[in-house]
Amino acid sequence: MKSLATKAPAVSASRRKRRCHPEVKNKAFKQAKEEAEEDAEPRYGGVFKAKELPAECHSRCVKPWKEYEKCEARIEKAGEGNCASWYSDYVHCVDTCGAKVLFATLR
């Protein structure tokens, strides 16, 4: 009966020595890293608008923000409760606005 295990093909000595020299390998990695660092900023320049979004979207979501501030004032007077639902409405408005602004930029 023949065994099912097969032997791995023999690897010649010259084939084993074909590995990359460490200096060549390091030089290639350094060059690739430098090229990646050079390309990193210009590729995405002018697209990211996260700094402008809060101000732009806050001006569009004044009504939910005013309701949240009214709730905060009531909570300060009463001393208990929370305004999580009012804040959630405001955040939803800002998120909706932010998505519209960002996707308009990408078009």
Coordinates of C-alpha atoms in Angstrom, one line a residue, residues 52-98:
E52 CA -16.4 74.2 8.6
L53 CA -19.3 71.7 9.2
P54 CA -20.2 72.6 12.8
A55 CA -20.6 76.3 12.1
E56 CA -22.4 75.8 8.8
C57 CA -24.8 73.1 10.1
H58 CA -25.4 74.8 13.4
S59 CA -26.8 77.8 11.5
R60 CA -29.2 75.4 9.7
C61 CA -30.3 73.6 12.9
V62 CA -31.2 76.6 15.1
K63 CA -34.6 75.4 16.0
P64 CA -33.5 72.1 17.6
W65 CA -30.7 73.9 19.4
K66 CA -33.0 76.5 20.9
E67 CA -35.3 73.7 22.1
Y68 CA -32.3 72.0 23.7
E69 CA -31.3 75.2 25.4
K70 CA -34.8 75.7 26.8
C71 CA -34.7 72.1 28.1
E72 CA -31.4 72.8 29.8
A73 CA -32.8 75.9 31.5
R74 CA -35.8 73.9 32.8
I75 CA -33.5 71.2 34.1
E76 CA -31.4 73.8 36.0
K77 CA -34.5 75.2 37.7
A78 CA -36.0 71.8 38.5
G79 CA -32.7 70.2 39.5
E80 CA -33.5 66.8 37.9
G81 CA -34.1 65.2 34.5
N82 CA -32.2 65.2 31.3
C83 CA -32.4 66.6 27.8
A84 CA -31.1 63.6 25.9
S85 CA -34.0 63.5 23.4
W86 CA -33.6 67.2 22.6
Y87 CA -29.9 66.9 22.1
S88 CA -30.5 63.8 20.0
D89 CA -32.8 65.8 17.7
Y90 CA -30.1 68.5 17.4
V91 CA -27.4 66.0 16.6
H92 CA -29.6 64.3 14.0
C93 CA -30.2 67.6 12.3
V94 CA -26.4 68.4 12.2
D95 CA -25.6 64.9 10.9
T96 CA -28.2 65.2 8.1
C97 CA -26.9 68.6 7.2
G98 CA -23.2 67.4 7.3

